[in-house]
Amino acid sequence: MRSLKNLKITESIQTEKLVFEESSYDKFDTISIYFGFSALAGASLLLLKEVDFSFNNSFECAILISLFICSVYVLYCKYTEKHLKEIKFEIPKEEAKSRIIEYGKNIIIEFQRFPGI
């Protein structure tokens, strides 16, 4: 799980994106995922152009199409991972806040009961 060092809450809400200090590992991870999966998507498209669509090549086509779809999905997830979404609900704000705090306390209690998790 990612640690959010120096999370800037007000700026994050205004820009609708998480704003925090990224470590060099996070930056390397982002660059390598973008590069690797872009290369994989491009290569699968190039190879898909070369393959003749026939019953004999159906397995190859299925693998190349699956690779392309998975690569595009990973790129989309990485691109949108810091985007915030507004959740609308009908209960009052104070009750929602108290429910979230109570949920957080329950999670902490669960982690304390099972330290090996």
Short mmCIF file of C-alpha atoms in Angstrom, two decimals:
data_model
loop_
_atom_site.label_atom_id
_atom_site.label_comp_id
_atom_site.label_asym_id
_atom_site.label_seq_id
_atom_site.Cartn_x
_atom_site.Cartn_y
_atom_site.Cartn_z
CA MET A 1 0.00 0.00 0.00
CA ARG A 2 1.26 3.46 -0.83
CA SER A 3 2.13 5.88 1.96
CA LEU A 4 0.80 9.39 1.45
CA LYS A 5 3.54 11.62 2.85
CA ASN A 6 2.48 15.20 3.52
CA LEU A 7 -0.95 14.83 1.97
CA LYS A 8 -2.31 18.27 1.09
CA ILE A 9 -6.02 17.79 1.76
CA THR A 10 -7.32 21.23 0.77
CA GLU A 11 -5.34 21.34 -2.47
CA SER A 12 -6.37 17.75 -3.26
CA ILE A 13 -10.06 18.61 -2.87
CA GLN A 14 -9.72 21.71 -5.04
CA THR A 15 -7.90 19.92 -7.86
CA GLU A 16 -9.86 16.65 -7.43
CA LYS A 17 -6.55 14.78 -7.44
CA LEU A 18 -4.38 13.48 -4.61
CA VAL A 19 -1.58 15.93 -3.94
CA PHE A 20 1.28 14.54 -1.83
CA GLU A 21 5.03 14.06 -1.82
CA GLU A 22 5.98 11.09 -3.97
CA SER A 23 9.08 9.09 -3.21
CA SER A 24 11.61 8.32 -5.91
CA TYR A 25 10.35 4.72 -5.92
CA ASP A 26 6.80 5.93 -6.72
CA LYS A 27 8.10 8.05 -9.60
CA PHE A 28 10.19 5.16 -10.95
CA ASP A 29 7.17 2.85 -10.61
CA THR A 30 4.95 5.23 -12.57
CA ILE A 31 7.49 5.74 -15.36
CA SER A 32 8.27 2.04 -15.68
CA ILE A 33 4.58 1.06 -15.78
CA TYR A 34 3.81 3.67 -18.42
CA PHE A 35 6.83 2.66 -20.51
CA GLY A 36 6.42 -1.10 -20.13
CA PHE A 37 2.71 -1.33 -20.79
CA SER A 38 2.83 1.23 -23.61
CA ALA A 39 5.52 -0.89 -25.27
CA LEU A 40 3.46 -4.04 -24.69
CA ALA A 41 0.32 -2.45 -26.16
CA GLY A 42 2.25 -1.12 -29.16
CA ALA A 43 3.99 -4.42 -29.78
CA SER A 44 0.74 -6.36 -29.57
CA LEU A 45 -0.85 -3.95 -32.08
CA LEU A 46 2.08 -4.27 -34.47
CA LEU A 47 2.04 -8.05 -34.21
CA LEU A 48 -1.74 -8.09 -34.62
CA LYS A 49 -1.34 -6.31 -37.97
CA GLU A 50 1.02 -9.05 -39.15
CA VAL A 51 -1.22 -11.97 -38.16
CA ASP A 52 -3.71 -13.28 -40.69
CA PHE A 53 -7.12 -13.69 -39.12
CA SER A 54 -8.01 -17.31 -39.73
CA PHE A 55 -9.14 -20.33 -37.76
CA ASN A 56 -5.55 -21.62 -37.61
CA ASN A 57 -4.32 -18.38 -36.00
CA SER A 58 -7.25 -17.81 -33.66
CA PHE A 59 -5.21 -18.63 -30.53
CA GLU A 60 -2.49 -16.13 -31.47
CA CYS A 61 -5.09 -13.47 -32.21
CA ALA A 62 -6.83 -14.09 -28.90
CA ILE A 63 -3.57 -13.75 -26.97
CA LEU A 64 -2.55 -10.56 -28.78
CA ILE A 65 -5.97 -8.97 -28.31
CA SER A 66 -5.96 -9.96 -24.63
CA LEU A 67 -2.49 -8.47 -24.16
CA PHE A 68 -3.59 -5.22 -25.79
CA ILE A 69 -6.77 -4.94 -23.72
CA CYS A 70 -4.94 -5.73 -20.47
CA SER A 71 -2.20 -3.21 -21.28
CA VAL A 72 -4.70 -0.46 -22.03
CA TYR A 73 -6.59 -1.28 -18.81
CA VAL A 74 -3.40 -1.08 -16.71
CA LEU A 75 -2.48 2.26 -18.32
CA TYR A 76 -5.99 3.61 -17.64
CA CYS A 77 -5.85 2.48 -13.99
CA LYS A 78 -2.43 4.04 -13.50
CA TYR A 79 -3.56 7.30 -15.14
CA THR A 80 -6.68 7.61 -12.98
CA GLU A 81 -5.32 6.25 -9.68
CA LYS A 82 -4.95 9.69 -8.07
CA HIS A 83 -8.29 11.09 -9.26
CA LEU A 84 -10.82 11.75 -6.50
CA LYS A 85 -14.51 11.11 -6.90
CA GLU A 86 -17.32 12.81 -5.04
CA ILE A 87 -19.63 10.45 -3.19
CA LYS A 88 -23.14 11.78 -2.73
CA PHE A 89 -25.34 10.47 0.06
CA GLU A 90 -28.54 11.40 1.86
CA ILE A 91 -27.39 11.36 5.50
CA PRO A 92 -26.24 14.53 7.30
CA LYS A 93 -22.55 15.46 7.10
CA GLU A 94 -21.91 15.00 10.83
CA GLU A 95 -23.41 11.53 10.85
CA ALA A 96 -21.29 10.56 7.83
CA LYS A 97 -18.19 11.86 9.57
CA SER A 98 -18.97 9.91 12.74
CA ARG A 99 -19.60 6.72 10.72
CA ILE A 100 -16.24 7.09 8.93
CA ILE A 101 -14.42 7.63 12.24
CA GLU A 102 -16.16 4.62 13.78
CA TYR A 103 -15.22 2.50 10.77
CA GLY A 104 -11.58 3.61 11.10
CA LYS A 105 -11.57 2.66 14.78
CA ASN A 106 -12.97 -0.79 13.95
CA ILE A 107 -10.29 -1.34 11.33
CA ILE A 108 -7.56 -0.42 13.81
CA ILE A 109 -9.04 -2.79 16.39
CA GLU A 110 -9.09 -5.60 13.80
CA PHE A 111 -5.43 -5.01 12.94
CA GLN A 112 -4.52 -5.04 16.63
CA ARG A 113 -6.36 -8.34 17.18
CA PHE A 114 -4.57 -10.04 14.29
CA PRO A 115 -1.02 -8.59 14.19
CA GLY A 116 0.20 -11.13 11.61
CA ILE A 117 -2.03 -9.82 8.83
#
